[in-house]
mmCIF file of C-alpha atoms in Angstrom:
data_model
loop_
_atom_site.group_PDB
_atom_site.id
_atom_site.type_symbol
_atom_site.label_atom_id
_atom_site.label_comp_id
_atom_site.label_asym_id
_atom_site.label_seq_id
_atom_site.Cartn_x
_atom_site.Cartn_y
_atom_site.Cartn_z
ATOM 1 C CA UNK R 123 -33.399 -73.074 29.142
ATOM 2 C CA UNK R 124 -36.462 -74.411 27.308
ATOM 3 C CA UNK R 125 -35.817 -72.137 24.339
ATOM 4 C CA UNK R 126 -32.056 -72.732 24.078
ATOM 5 C CA UNK R 127 -32.175 -75.614 21.602
ATOM 6 C CA UNK R 128 -34.453 -73.854 19.147
ATOM 7 C CA UNK R 129 -32.535 -70.583 19.420
ATOM 8 C CA UNK R 130 -29.259 -72.362 18.744
ATOM 9 C CA UNK R 131 -30.787 -74.066 15.724
ATOM 10 C CA UNK R 132 -31.907 -70.709 14.353
ATOM 11 C CA UNK R 133 -28.500 -69.144 14.951
ATOM 12 C CA UNK R 134 -26.783 -71.973 13.126
ATOM 13 C CA UNK R 135 -28.956 -71.316 10.097
ATOM 14 C CA UNK R 136 -28.178 -67.590 10.424
ATOM 15 C CA UNK R 137 -31.460 -66.628 8.865
ATOM 16 C CA UNK R 138 -33.864 -65.454 11.556
ATOM 17 C CA UNK R 139 -34.572 -62.546 13.838
ATOM 18 C CA UNK R 140 -34.123 -63.585 17.465
ATOM 19 C CA UNK R 141 -36.226 -62.342 20.356
ATOM 20 C CA UNK R 142 -34.266 -61.778 23.578
ATOM 21 C CA UNK R 143 -34.739 -60.178 26.965
ATOM 22 C CA UNK R 144 -36.395 -60.213 30.360
ATOM 23 C CA UNK R 145 -39.963 -58.959 29.971
ATOM 24 C CA UNK R 146 -40.280 -60.702 26.636
ATOM 25 C CA UNK R 147 -39.677 -64.230 27.892
ATOM 26 C CA UNK R 148 -43.341 -65.102 27.552
ATOM 27 C CA UNK R 149 -43.265 -64.032 23.927
ATOM 28 C CA UNK R 150 -40.017 -65.979 23.383
ATOM 29 C CA UNK R 151 -41.651 -69.106 24.730
ATOM 30 C CA UNK R 152 -44.698 -68.567 22.539
ATOM 31 C CA UNK R 153 -42.514 -68.117 19.462
ATOM 32 C CA UNK R 154 -40.596 -71.264 20.330
ATOM 33 C CA UNK R 155 -43.822 -73.236 20.580
ATOM 34 C CA UNK R 156 -44.926 -71.948 17.184
ATOM 35 C CA UNK R 157 -41.583 -72.986 15.687
ATOM 36 C CA UNK R 158 -41.836 -76.432 17.213
ATOM 37 C CA UNK R 159 -45.350 -76.895 15.833
ATOM 38 C CA UNK R 160 -44.380 -76.576 12.171
ATOM 39 C CA UNK R 161 -41.866 -78.080 9.813
ATOM 40 C CA UNK R 162 -38.856 -75.961 8.899
ATOM 41 C CA UNK R 163 -39.854 -75.974 5.237
ATOM 42 C CA UNK R 164 -43.175 -74.438 6.130
ATOM 43 C CA UNK R 165 -41.488 -71.844 8.297
ATOM 44 C CA UNK R 166 -39.224 -70.817 5.440
ATOM 45 C CA UNK R 167 -42.271 -70.439 3.223
ATOM 46 C CA UNK R 168 -43.874 -68.353 5.955
ATOM 47 C CA UNK R 169 -40.872 -66.077 6.142
ATOM 48 C CA UNK R 170 -40.950 -65.509 2.401
ATOM 49 C CA UNK R 171 -44.510 -64.172 2.715
ATOM 50 C CA UNK R 172 -43.188 -61.537 5.113
ATOM 51 C CA UNK R 173 -46.279 -61.545 7.308
ATOM 52 C CA UNK R 174 -45.366 -63.622 10.371
ATOM 53 C CA UNK R 175 -45.717 -61.321 13.389
ATOM 54 C CA UNK R 176 -43.594 -61.723 16.529
ATOM 55 C CA UNK R 177 -45.040 -59.919 19.542
ATOM 56 C CA UNK R 178 -42.669 -58.448 22.133
ATOM 57 C CA UNK R 179 -43.085 -56.003 24.978
ATOM 58 C CA UNK R 180 -41.637 -53.350 22.679
ATOM 59 C CA UNK R 181 -44.233 -53.964 19.967
ATOM 60 C CA UNK R 182 -44.385 -56.336 17.028
ATOM 61 C CA UNK R 183 -42.050 -57.122 14.200
ATOM 62 C CA UNK R 184 -42.017 -59.217 11.077
ATOM 63 C CA UNK R 185 -40.022 -62.423 11.126
ATOM 64 C CA UNK R 186 -37.574 -61.943 8.279
ATOM 65 C CA UNK R 187 -34.553 -63.607 6.739
ATOM 66 C CA UNK R 188 -31.659 -61.893 8.536
ATOM 67 C CA UNK R 189 -28.369 -62.933 10.076
ATOM 68 C CA UNK R 190 -28.642 -63.208 13.866
ATOM 69 C CA UNK R 191 -26.387 -61.505 16.337
ATOM 70 C CA UNK R 192 -25.162 -62.950 19.614
ATOM 71 C CA UNK R 193 -27.686 -62.677 22.435
ATOM 72 C CA UNK R 194 -27.378 -59.780 24.843
ATOM 73 C CA UNK R 195 -29.035 -58.905 28.103
ATOM 74 C CA UNK R 196 -31.682 -56.178 28.072
ATOM 75 C CA UNK R 197 -34.300 -54.986 30.529
ATOM 76 C CA UNK R 198 -37.006 -55.138 27.861
ATOM 77 C CA UNK R 199 -37.587 -57.653 25.087
ATOM 78 C CA UNK R 200 -36.311 -56.493 21.754
ATOM 79 C CA UNK R 201 -35.774 -57.796 18.271
ATOM 80 C CA UNK R 202 -32.062 -57.993 17.495
ATOM 81 C CA UNK R 203 -30.799 -57.716 13.940
ATOM 82 C CA UNK R 204 -27.327 -57.313 12.527
ATOM 83 C CA UNK R 205 -26.613 -54.040 10.766
ATOM 84 C CA UNK R 206 -26.826 -53.945 6.980
ATOM 85 C CA UNK R 207 -23.583 -54.896 5.245
ATOM 86 C CA UNK R 208 -21.351 -51.841 4.807
ATOM 87 C CA UNK R 209 -21.397 -52.236 1.015
ATOM 88 C CA UNK R 210 -25.070 -51.317 0.937
ATOM 89 C CA UNK R 211 -24.168 -48.019 2.489
ATOM 90 C CA UNK R 212 -26.090 -45.522 4.510
ATOM 91 C CA UNK R 213 -28.064 -44.474 1.429
ATOM 92 C CA UNK R 214 -29.822 -47.796 1.111
ATOM 93 C CA UNK R 215 -30.595 -47.876 4.818
ATOM 94 C CA UNK R 216 -32.081 -44.385 4.591
ATOM 95 C CA UNK R 217 -34.149 -45.375 1.552
ATOM 96 C CA UNK R 218 -35.502 -48.429 3.323
ATOM 97 C CA UNK R 219 -36.348 -46.323 6.375
ATOM 98 C CA UNK R 220 -38.165 -43.741 4.295
ATOM 99 C CA UNK R 221 -40.047 -46.395 2.349
ATOM 100 C CA UNK R 222 -40.998 -48.203 5.553
ATOM 101 C CA UNK R 223 -42.252 -44.963 7.091
ATOM 102 C CA UNK R 224 -44.312 -44.213 3.996
ATOM 103 C CA UNK R 225 -45.887 -47.673 3.971
ATOM 104 C CA UNK R 226 -46.678 -47.441 7.684
ATOM 105 C CA UNK R 227 -48.310 -44.060 7.146
ATOM 106 C CA UNK R 228 -50.517 -45.580 4.440
ATOM 107 C CA UNK R 229 -51.405 -48.605 6.544
ATOM 108 C CA UNK R 230 -52.231 -46.401 9.534
ATOM 109 C CA UNK R 231 -54.873 -44.573 7.487
ATOM 110 C CA UNK R 232 -58.155 -46.554 7.357
ATOM 111 C CA UNK R 233 -59.430 -47.195 3.846
ATOM 112 C CA UNK R 234 -62.998 -48.535 4.062
ATOM 113 C CA UNK R 235 -65.245 -46.322 6.203
ATOM 114 C CA UNK R 236 -68.899 -47.186 6.659
ATOM 115 C CA UNK R 237 -70.844 -46.135 3.541
ATOM 116 C CA UNK R 238 -74.336 -47.484 4.051
ATOM 117 C CA UNK R 239 -75.946 -50.904 3.926
ATOM 118 C CA UNK R 240 -76.157 -52.540 0.498
ATOM 119 C CA UNK R 241 -73.878 -50.045 -1.284
ATOM 120 C CA UNK R 242 -71.327 -50.028 1.546
ATOM 121 C CA UNK R 243 -71.208 -53.098 3.787
ATOM 122 C CA UNK R 244 -72.906 -55.293 1.171
ATOM 123 C CA UNK R 245 -70.421 -54.303 -1.506
ATOM 124 C CA UNK R 246 -67.447 -55.047 0.760
ATOM 125 C CA UNK R 247 -68.769 -58.528 1.539
ATOM 126 C CA UNK R 248 -69.511 -59.104 -2.148
ATOM 127 C CA UNK R 249 -65.826 -58.477 -2.872
ATOM 128 C CA UNK R 250 -64.590 -60.644 0.007
ATOM 129 C CA UNK R 251 -66.867 -63.481 -1.115
ATOM 130 C CA UNK R 252 -66.039 -63.250 -4.827
ATOM 131 C CA UNK R 253 -62.279 -63.144 -4.158
ATOM 132 C CA UNK R 254 -62.531 -66.482 -2.344
ATOM 133 C CA UNK R 255 -59.720 -65.751 0.118
ATOM 134 C CA UNK R 256 -61.984 -65.442 3.142
ATOM 135 C CA UNK R 257 -63.709 -68.770 2.514
ATOM 136 C CA UNK R 258 -60.426 -70.514 1.662
ATOM 137 C CA UNK R 259 -58.756 -69.462 4.921
ATOM 138 C CA UNK R 260 -61.706 -69.112 7.318
ATOM 139 C CA UNK R 261 -63.973 -71.847 5.980
ATOM 140 C CA UNK R 262 -67.765 -71.559 5.993
ATOM 141 C CA UNK R 263 -67.820 -69.370 9.101
ATOM 142 C CA UNK R 264 -66.626 -65.755 9.040
ATOM 143 C CA UNK R 265 -66.778 -65.250 12.792
ATOM 144 C CA UNK R 266 -64.340 -65.874 15.624
ATOM 145 C CA UNK R 267 -63.665 -69.315 17.049
ATOM 146 C CA UNK R 268 -63.879 -70.607 20.614
ATOM 147 C CA UNK R 269 -60.851 -72.051 22.442
ATOM 148 C CA UNK R 270 -61.195 -73.905 25.733
ATOM 149 C CA UNK R 271 -58.982 -73.026 28.697
ATOM 150 C CA UNK R 272 -57.164 -76.306 28.171
ATOM 151 C CA UNK R 273 -56.528 -75.524 24.497
ATOM 152 C CA UNK R 274 -55.197 -72.093 25.392
ATOM 153 C CA UNK R 275 -52.876 -73.710 27.898
ATOM 154 C CA UNK R 276 -51.639 -76.143 25.228
ATOM 155 C CA UNK R 277 -51.177 -73.296 22.727
ATOM 156 C CA UNK R 278 -53.835 -71.798 20.472
ATOM 157 C CA UNK R 279 -51.608 -72.279 17.395
ATOM 158 C CA UNK R 280 -51.838 -76.050 17.853
ATOM 159 C CA UNK R 281 -55.617 -76.040 17.416
ATOM 160 C CA UNK R 282 -57.715 -76.395 14.277
ATOM 161 C CA UNK R 283 -58.653 -72.839 13.255
ATOM 162 C CA UNK R 284 -61.778 -73.772 11.301
ATOM 163 C CA UNK R 285 -62.960 -76.325 13.848
ATOM 164 C CA UNK R 286 -62.810 -73.625 16.551
ATOM 165 C CA UNK R 287 -65.588 -71.810 14.689
ATOM 166 C CA UNK R 288 -67.863 -74.848 14.812
ATOM 167 C CA UNK R 289 -67.130 -75.126 18.526
ATOM 168 C CA UNK R 290 -68.120 -71.464 18.893
ATOM 169 C CA UNK R 291 -71.525 -72.185 17.343
ATOM 170 C CA UNK R 292 -72.047 -75.124 19.715
ATOM 171 C CA UNK R 293 -71.073 -72.987 22.711
ATOM 172 C CA UNK R 294 -73.343 -70.142 21.591
ATOM 173 C CA UNK R 295 -76.276 -72.554 21.212
ATOM 174 C CA UNK R 296 -75.630 -74.024 24.641
ATOM 175 C CA UNK R 297 -75.181 -70.642 26.323
ATOM 176 C CA UNK R 298 -78.341 -69.236 24.725
ATOM 177 C CA UNK R 299 -80.454 -72.220 25.733
ATOM 178 C CA UNK R 300 -81.172 -73.375 22.184
ATOM 179 C CA UNK R 301 -80.466 -76.982 23.137
ATOM 180 C CA UNK R 302 -83.488 -76.782 25.469
ATOM 181 C CA UNK R 303 -85.865 -75.919 22.629
ATOM 182 C CA UNK R 304 -87.220 -79.272 21.412
ATOM 183 C CA UNK R 305 -88.479 -78.386 17.943
ATOM 184 C CA UNK R 306 -88.503 -74.735 16.841
ATOM 185 C CA UNK R 307 -90.559 -74.184 13.684
ATOM 186 C CA UNK R 308 -88.673 -71.165 12.348
ATOM 187 C CA UNK R 309 -85.204 -69.701 12.892
ATOM 188 C CA UNK R 310 -83.787 -66.404 11.607
ATOM 189 C CA UNK R 311 -80.025 -65.919 11.189
ATOM 190 C CA UNK R 312 -79.394 -62.155 11.029
ATOM 191 C CA UNK R 313 -76.181 -61.380 9.158
ATOM 192 C CA UNK R 314 -75.641 -64.955 8.011
ATOM 193 C CA UNK R 315 -72.492 -64.544 5.894
ATOM 194 C CA UNK R 316 -72.453 -67.365 3.376
ATOM 195 C CA UNK R 317 -74.533 -69.423 5.716
ATOM 196 C CA UNK R 318 -72.231 -71.640 7.762
ATOM 197 C CA UNK R 319 -74.263 -71.281 10.950
ATOM 198 C CA UNK R 320 -77.601 -71.308 9.088
ATOM 199 C CA UNK R 321 -76.748 -74.726 7.686
ATOM 200 C CA UNK R 322 -75.678 -76.027 11.110
ATOM 201 C CA UNK R 323 -78.977 -74.849 12.595
ATOM 202 C CA UNK R 324 -80.888 -76.427 9.708
ATOM 203 C CA UNK R 325 -79.181 -79.778 10.312
ATOM 204 C CA UNK R 326 -79.556 -79.527 14.087
ATOM 205 C CA UNK R 327 -83.286 -78.745 13.771
ATOM 206 C CA UNK R 328 -84.398 -80.652 10.643
ATOM 207 C CA UNK R 329 -88.105 -79.826 11.105
ATOM 208 C CA UNK R 330 -87.451 -76.081 11.315
ATOM 209 C CA UNK R 331 -87.339 -73.602 8.437
ATOM 210 C CA UNK R 332 -84.094 -71.632 8.715
ATOM 211 C CA UNK R 333 -83.699 -68.271 6.969
ATOM 212 C CA UNK R 334 -80.430 -66.377 6.679
ATOM 213 C CA UNK R 335 -80.379 -62.708 5.717
ATOM 214 C CA UNK R 336 -77.391 -60.620 4.616
ATOM 215 C CA UNK R 337 -76.600 -57.380 2.800
ATOM 216 C CA UNK R 338 -74.407 -59.270 0.321
ATOM 217 C CA UNK R 339 -75.978 -60.807 -2.776
ATOM 218 C CA UNK R 340 -72.772 -62.771 -3.393
ATOM 219 C CA UNK R 341 -73.124 -64.317 0.057
ATOM 220 C CA UNK R 342 -76.728 -65.242 -0.712
ATOM 221 C CA UNK R 343 -75.609 -66.996 -3.900
ATOM 222 C CA UNK R 344 -72.695 -68.782 -2.240
ATOM 223 C CA UNK R 345 -74.791 -69.842 0.758
ATOM 224 C CA UNK R 346 -77.450 -71.267 -1.560
ATOM 225 C CA UNK R 347 -74.811 -73.167 -3.554
ATOM 226 C CA UNK R 348 -73.285 -74.710 -0.418
ATOM 227 C CA UNK R 349 -76.700 -75.722 0.940
ATOM 228 C CA UNK R 350 -77.486 -77.502 -2.346
ATOM 229 C CA UNK R 351 -74.071 -79.206 -2.383
ATOM 230 C CA UNK R 352 -74.642 -80.447 1.174
ATOM 231 C CA UNK R 353 -78.211 -81.580 0.492
ATOM 232 C CA UNK R 354 -79.800 -79.244 3.051
ATOM 233 C CA UNK R 355 -83.328 -78.392 1.970
ATOM 234 C CA UNK R 356 -84.735 -76.536 4.981
ATOM 235 C CA UNK R 357 -82.614 -73.393 4.683
ATOM 236 C CA UNK R 358 -82.871 -70.335 2.449
ATOM 237 C CA UNK R 359 -80.928 -67.102 2.061
ATOM 238 C CA UNK R 360 -82.205 -63.624 1.231
ATOM 239 C CA UNK R 361 -80.648 -60.193 0.724
ATOM 240 C CA UNK R 362 -82.238 -57.992 3.361
ATOM 241 C CA UNK R 363 -81.506 -55.049 5.635
ATOM 242 C CA UNK R 364 -81.776 -56.149 9.276
ATOM 243 C CA UNK R 365 -83.062 -52.693 10.204
ATOM 244 C CA UNK R 366 -86.017 -53.027 7.795
ATOM 245 C CA UNK R 367 -86.963 -56.696 7.673
ATOM 246 C CA UNK R 368 -89.760 -57.889 5.367
ATOM 247 C CA UNK R 369 -91.383 -60.069 8.005
ATOM 248 C CA UNK R 370 -94.556 -59.813 10.034
ATOM 249 C CA UNK R 371 -94.446 -59.401 13.787
ATOM 250 C CA UNK R 372 -93.983 -62.607 15.811
ATOM 251 C CA UNK R 373 -92.651 -64.747 12.935
ATOM 252 C CA UNK R 374 -89.646 -66.660 14.338
ATOM 253 C CA UNK R 375 -89.126 -68.967 17.320
ATOM 254 C CA UNK R 376 -85.408 -68.154 17.403
ATOM 255 C CA UNK R 377 -83.529 -65.055 16.253
ATOM 256 C CA UNK R 378 -79.772 -65.634 15.998
ATOM 257 C CA UNK R 379 -77.311 -62.804 15.304
ATOM 258 C CA UNK R 380 -73.592 -63.558 15.274
ATOM 259 C CA UNK R 381 -71.213 -60.671 14.581
ATOM 260 C CA UNK R 382 -73.652 -58.612 12.534
ATOM 261 C CA UNK R 383 -74.459 -55.806 14.975
ATOM 262 C CA UNK R 384 -71.022 -54.289 14.385
ATOM 263 C CA UNK R 385 -72.181 -53.016 10.985
ATOM 264 C CA UNK R 386 -75.502 -51.565 12.185
ATOM 265 C CA UNK R 387 -75.730 -47.747 12.144
ATOM 266 C CA UNK R 388 -78.636 -47.862 14.615
ATOM 267 C CA UNK R 389 -77.978 -50.457 17.325
ATOM 268 C CA UNK R 390 -81.239 -49.727 19.144
ATOM 269 C CA UNK R 391 -83.291 -50.251 15.974
ATOM 270 C CA UNK R 392 -81.278 -53.441 15.362
ATOM 271 C CA UNK R 393 -82.460 -54.842 18.707
ATOM 272 C CA UNK R 394 -86.011 -53.593 18.334
ATOM 273 C CA UNK R 395 -86.432 -55.057 14.844
ATOM 274 C CA UNK R 396 -85.160 -58.488 15.907
ATOM 275 C CA UNK R 397 -87.470 -58.446 18.930
ATOM 276 C CA UNK R 398 -90.386 -57.413 16.693
ATOM 277 C CA UNK R 399 -90.111 -60.499 14.458
ATOM 278 C CA UNK R 400 -89.493 -62.854 17.422
ATOM 279 C CA UNK R 401 -92.491 -64.879 18.631
ATOM 280 C CA UNK R 402 -93.676 -64.490 22.228
ATOM 281 C CA UNK R 403 -91.750 -67.042 24.283
ATOM 282 C CA UNK R 404 -89.044 -67.130 21.616
ATOM 283 C CA UNK R 405 -85.291 -66.809 22.164
ATOM 284 C CA UNK R 406 -82.960 -64.110 20.887
ATOM 285 C CA UNK R 407 -79.210 -64.660 21.087
ATOM 286 C CA UNK R 408 -76.574 -62.178 19.952
ATOM 287 C CA UNK R 409 -72.774 -62.232 19.655
ATOM 288 C CA UNK R 410 -71.117 -58.921 18.856
ATOM 289 C CA UNK R 411 -67.780 -57.121 19.101
ATOM 290 C CA UNK R 412 -68.247 -54.361 21.644
ATOM 291 C CA UNK R 413 -66.166 -51.534 23.026
ATOM 292 C CA UNK R 414 -65.676 -50.953 26.723
ATOM 293 C CA UNK R 415 -68.280 -49.223 28.816
ATOM 294 C CA UNK R 416 -67.838 -45.534 29.666
ATOM 295 C CA UNK R 417 -67.181 -43.898 32.107
ATOM 296 C CA UNK R 418 -64.295 -43.551 32.497
ATOM 297 C CA UNK R 419 -64.228 -41.590 29.254
ATOM 298 C CA UNK R 420 -62.193 -42.822 26.314
ATOM 299 C CA UNK R 421 -58.720 -41.324 26.068
ATOM 300 C CA UNK R 422 -57.562 -39.661 22.850
ATOM 301 C CA UNK R 423 -55.437 -42.722 22.108
ATOM 302 C CA UNK R 424 -58.402 -45.067 22.616
ATOM 303 C CA UNK R 425 -60.569 -42.904 20.353
ATOM 304 C CA UNK R 426 -57.900 -43.020 17.660
ATOM 305 C CA UNK R 427 -57.574 -46.792 17.890
ATOM 306 C CA UNK R 428 -61.334 -47.277 17.706
ATOM 307 C CA UNK R 429 -61.618 -44.863 14.795
ATOM 308 C CA UNK R 430 -59.232 -47.038 12.782
ATOM 309 C CA UNK R 431 -61.251 -50.180 13.559
ATOM 310 C CA UNK R 432 -64.470 -48.416 12.585
ATOM 311 C CA UNK R 433 -63.181 -47.103 9.281
ATOM 312 C CA UNK R 434 -61.059 -50.028 8.088
ATOM 313 C CA UNK R 435 -63.824 -52.655 8.136
ATOM 314 C CA UNK R 436 -66.939 -50.563 7.405
ATOM 315 C CA UNK R 437 -68.226 -50.220 10.963
ATOM 316 C CA UNK R 438 -70.239 -47.108 11.869
ATOM 317 C CA UNK R 439 -69.362 -47.515 15.585
ATOM 318 C CA UNK R 440 -69.398 -50.041 18.426
ATOM 319 C CA UNK R 441 -71.285 -49.955 21.720
ATOM 320 C CA UNK R 442 -70.706 -51.665 25.056
ATOM 321 C CA UNK R 443 -72.210 -54.919 26.308
ATOM 322 C CA UNK R 444 -73.956 -52.880 28.966
ATOM 323 C CA UNK R 445 -75.544 -50.627 26.335
ATOM 324 C CA UNK R 446 -76.826 -53.666 24.453
ATOM 325 C CA UNK R 447 -78.444 -54.835 27.686
ATOM 326 C CA UNK R 448 -80.030 -51.413 28.205
ATOM 327 C CA UNK R 449 -81.448 -51.466 24.679
ATOM 328 C CA UNK R 450 -82.834 -54.982 25.245
ATOM 329 C CA UNK R 451 -84.450 -53.954 28.517
ATOM 330 C CA UNK R 452 -85.735 -50.776 26.885
ATOM 331 C CA UNK R 453 -87.932 -52.702 24.463
ATOM 332 C CA UNK R 454 -90.155 -53.669 27.393
ATOM 333 C CA UNK R 455 -90.791 -57.004 25.677
ATOM 334 C CA UNK R 456 -87.862 -59.114 26.857
ATOM 335 C CA UNK R 457 -87.210 -61.024 30.069
ATOM 336 C CA UNK R 458 -84.401 -63.193 31.439
ATOM 337 C CA UNK R 459 -81.822 -60.897 29.836
ATOM 338 C CA UNK R 460 -78.324 -62.307 30.250
ATOM 339 C CA UNK R 461 -74.920 -61.023 29.087
ATOM 340 C CA UNK R 462 -71.308 -62.173 29.170
ATOM 341 C CA UNK R 463 -67.881 -61.257 27.844
ATOM 342 C CA UNK R 464 -66.193 -64.053 25.862
ATOM 343 C CA UNK R 465 -62.874 -62.337 25.186
ATOM 344 C CA UNK R 466 -60.794 -64.951 26.983
ATOM 345 C CA UNK R 467 -61.981 -67.837 24.821
ATOM 346 C CA UNK R 468 -62.171 -65.997 21.473
ATOM 347 C CA UNK R 469 -59.228 -63.565 21.350
ATOM 348 C CA UNK R 470 -56.845 -66.213 19.994
ATOM 349 C CA UNK R 471 -58.793 -66.142 16.712
ATOM 350 C CA UNK R 472 -57.235 -62.851 15.641
ATOM 351 C CA UNK R 473 -53.623 -64.030 15.535
ATOM 352 C CA UNK R 474 -54.629 -67.549 14.571
ATOM 353 C CA UNK R 475 -56.232 -66.110 11.428
ATOM 354 C CA UNK R 476 -52.920 -64.437 10.578
ATOM 355 C CA UNK R 477 -51.030 -67.663 11.172
ATOM 356 C CA UNK R 478 -53.235 -69.781 8.892
ATOM 357 C CA UNK R 479 -52.576 -67.283 6.112
ATOM 358 C CA UNK R 480 -48.855 -67.470 6.740
ATOM 359 C CA UNK R 481 -48.783 -71.243 6.389
ATOM 360 C CA UNK R 482 -51.267 -71.311 3.512
ATOM 361 C CA UNK R 483 -50.532 -68.170 1.466
ATOM 362 C CA UNK R 484 -51.571 -69.667 -1.856
ATOM 363 C CA UNK R 485 -55.176 -68.365 -1.953
ATOM 364 C CA UNK R 486 -53.601 -64.899 -1.847
ATOM 365 C CA UNK R 487 -50.486 -65.588 -3.943
ATOM 366 C CA UNK R 488 -52.505 -66.920 -6.866
ATOM 367 C CA UNK R 489 -55.067 -64.135 -6.683
ATOM 368 C CA UNK R 490 -55.134 -60.659 -8.214
ATOM 369 C CA UNK R 491 -52.339 -58.208 -7.234
ATOM 370 C CA UNK R 492 -54.967 -55.952 -5.681
ATOM 371 C CA UNK R 493 -55.785 -58.785 -3.281
ATOM 372 C CA UNK R 494 -52.132 -58.928 -2.169
ATOM 373 C CA UNK R 495 -52.230 -55.357 -0.913
ATOM 374 C CA UNK R 496 -55.705 -55.814 0.545
ATOM 375 C CA UNK R 497 -54.466 -58.856 2.467
ATOM 376 C CA UNK R 498 -51.611 -56.850 3.981
ATOM 377 C CA UNK R 499 -54.179 -54.327 5.187
ATOM 378 C CA UNK R 500 -56.284 -57.159 6.641
ATOM 379 C CA UNK R 501 -53.270 -58.452 8.576
ATOM 380 C CA UNK R 502 -52.688 -55.014 10.080
ATOM 381 C CA UNK R 503 -56.335 -54.724 11.112
ATOM 382 C CA UNK R 504 -56.400 -58.246 12.554
ATOM 383 C CA UNK R 505 -53.397 -57.429 14.735
ATOM 384 C CA UNK R 506 -54.956 -54.127 15.821
ATOM 385 C CA UNK R 507 -58.141 -55.966 16.712
ATOM 386 C CA UNK R 508 -56.147 -58.421 18.809
ATOM 387 C CA UNK R 509 -54.492 -55.605 20.731
ATOM 388 C CA UNK R 510 -57.777 -53.762 21.292
ATOM 389 C CA UNK R 511 -59.343 -56.894 22.814
ATOM 390 C CA UNK R 512 -56.161 -57.659 24.755
ATOM 391 C CA UNK R 513 -56.147 -54.149 26.261
ATOM 392 C CA UNK R 514 -59.852 -54.303 27.219
ATOM 393 C CA UNK R 515 -60.652 -51.506 24.807
ATOM 394 C CA UNK R 516 -62.846 -54.055 23.026
ATOM 395 C CA UNK R 517 -64.967 -56.805 24.557
ATOM 396 C CA UNK R 518 -66.727 -59.821 23.041
ATOM 397 C CA UNK R 519 -70.374 -59.370 23.906
ATOM 398 C CA UNK R 520 -72.832 -62.223 24.366
ATOM 399 C CA UNK R 521 -76.465 -61.296 24.917
ATOM 400 C CA UNK R 522 -79.590 -63.452 25.169
ATOM 401 C CA UNK R 523 -83.189 -63.131 26.358
ATOM 402 C CA UNK R 524 -86.716 -64.500 26.040
ATOM 403 C CA UNK R 525 -89.634 -62.546 24.595
ATOM 404 C CA UNK R 526 -92.459 -62.103 27.073
ATOM 405 C CA UNK R 527 -95.655 -64.009 26.399
ATOM 406 C CA UNK R 528 -97.769 -60.869 26.736
#
C-alpha cells in the first residue's frame, strides 16, 4: 500500500485525522503526496492555522490535531476521529457542535454583494491591496495560474504557485496570437490589478505604450510603484470604469482583459466598449470566469451556489462562454472569434492558493484581527469556487477575435 508508511507515521504521532475508505482512495493518495512534499515542522505549523482542507467523497474537513483511531473498512471515504475524552463530558461536545453550526451559518451567508464600480468593487480591491495579504501570497498577479498536464500528473502542490501565473500570461499571449504581432504601438489592460501583466506586456513589447486601468486607486498607486522599482518606463496606470472609458475610438492595437469581466454589471457593454477602443485589425483577448450555458436550466441548488459566489466577492453575475461569443458576434465588428474552456489547466489554482496560505500564514498572522476573519471567509470562497469549477457549474472562458478592417 503506497500510503501505508505515511499513515503509520501519522498514527505513531497520534496527532492527525486519518482519511480511510474505498471511494476516497484518490483523496488519500493526494493527501499522502501533500504530506510527502513538506517537512513535518511545516505541517505542524499548518495544522495550528486550522485551515488545511482534506477533500473526501463525503465532503471536506479540516486537518486538526487529534488522536487517530484504528482504520476500519467503509464503503465511502470518511474522516475518522476518536471521541472526546469522557472528562470533557457531553456538555462540551454539545457546545462545540452549537458553536460550529453557528460559525457555518455565518460563513454560508455571503458578506460582500456587488455595490457598484468605484464605491463597491474599487473599495474592495483598495482594502485587499492595502492589507498586503493578496500580494504577499499571490505575488504580482491576482489571477489564476496555468498548470500543464504533466504538472497535474506530478501533483499541482509540487509546483510554484506564483510562477504558474506567469505561465498563464504566456499561454494567454500565445493562444490569443499576440506573439504574431511584431510591434504593437499601444496596449490596453482592462482590469489590470496592480499591474503584473501590464508590466510583462511592457517588457515584452518595449516600443509599445501599455496602459492598465482599474477601479482601485490603491492598485493604481501600487502598480506605479512596482513599475518604477523595476525600471519600466512604458507603462502607466489609471483609475477608470471599463464601461465608460476615456479613450477615442480605434485607440489600441491590443485590448487585454484578464478576469475583469466578472465584476461588470453589463457584460454586453463591456464587450462593446473594448471593441470600440480597439483599432481595426487589432486583437482583443479575454479571460473570464463563466457559468455553464443554459439550457438545461439551473437547479435550485446551482442557483444557490452561484448566488454565494456572486455576493461574496462583489460579482453582479456571471455569463457563459457561449454568451460572450454571442455578444462578440453581435457587435458586427469582430471576425475570427475563437473561444475555449481552460478549466482543466487552471482549476488547481483554487486549492493551491489555500495551500500557500497554510504554509506561509505569517502575512495573515501579523496583520489586523479583522484580516484573520476575512481570510477564513476567503478560504471558504476559494473552496466553493473549486467545487463549482469541478462540477462544471463554472467554466474558465477564453475568448479572442480580430476587429474588422472596415
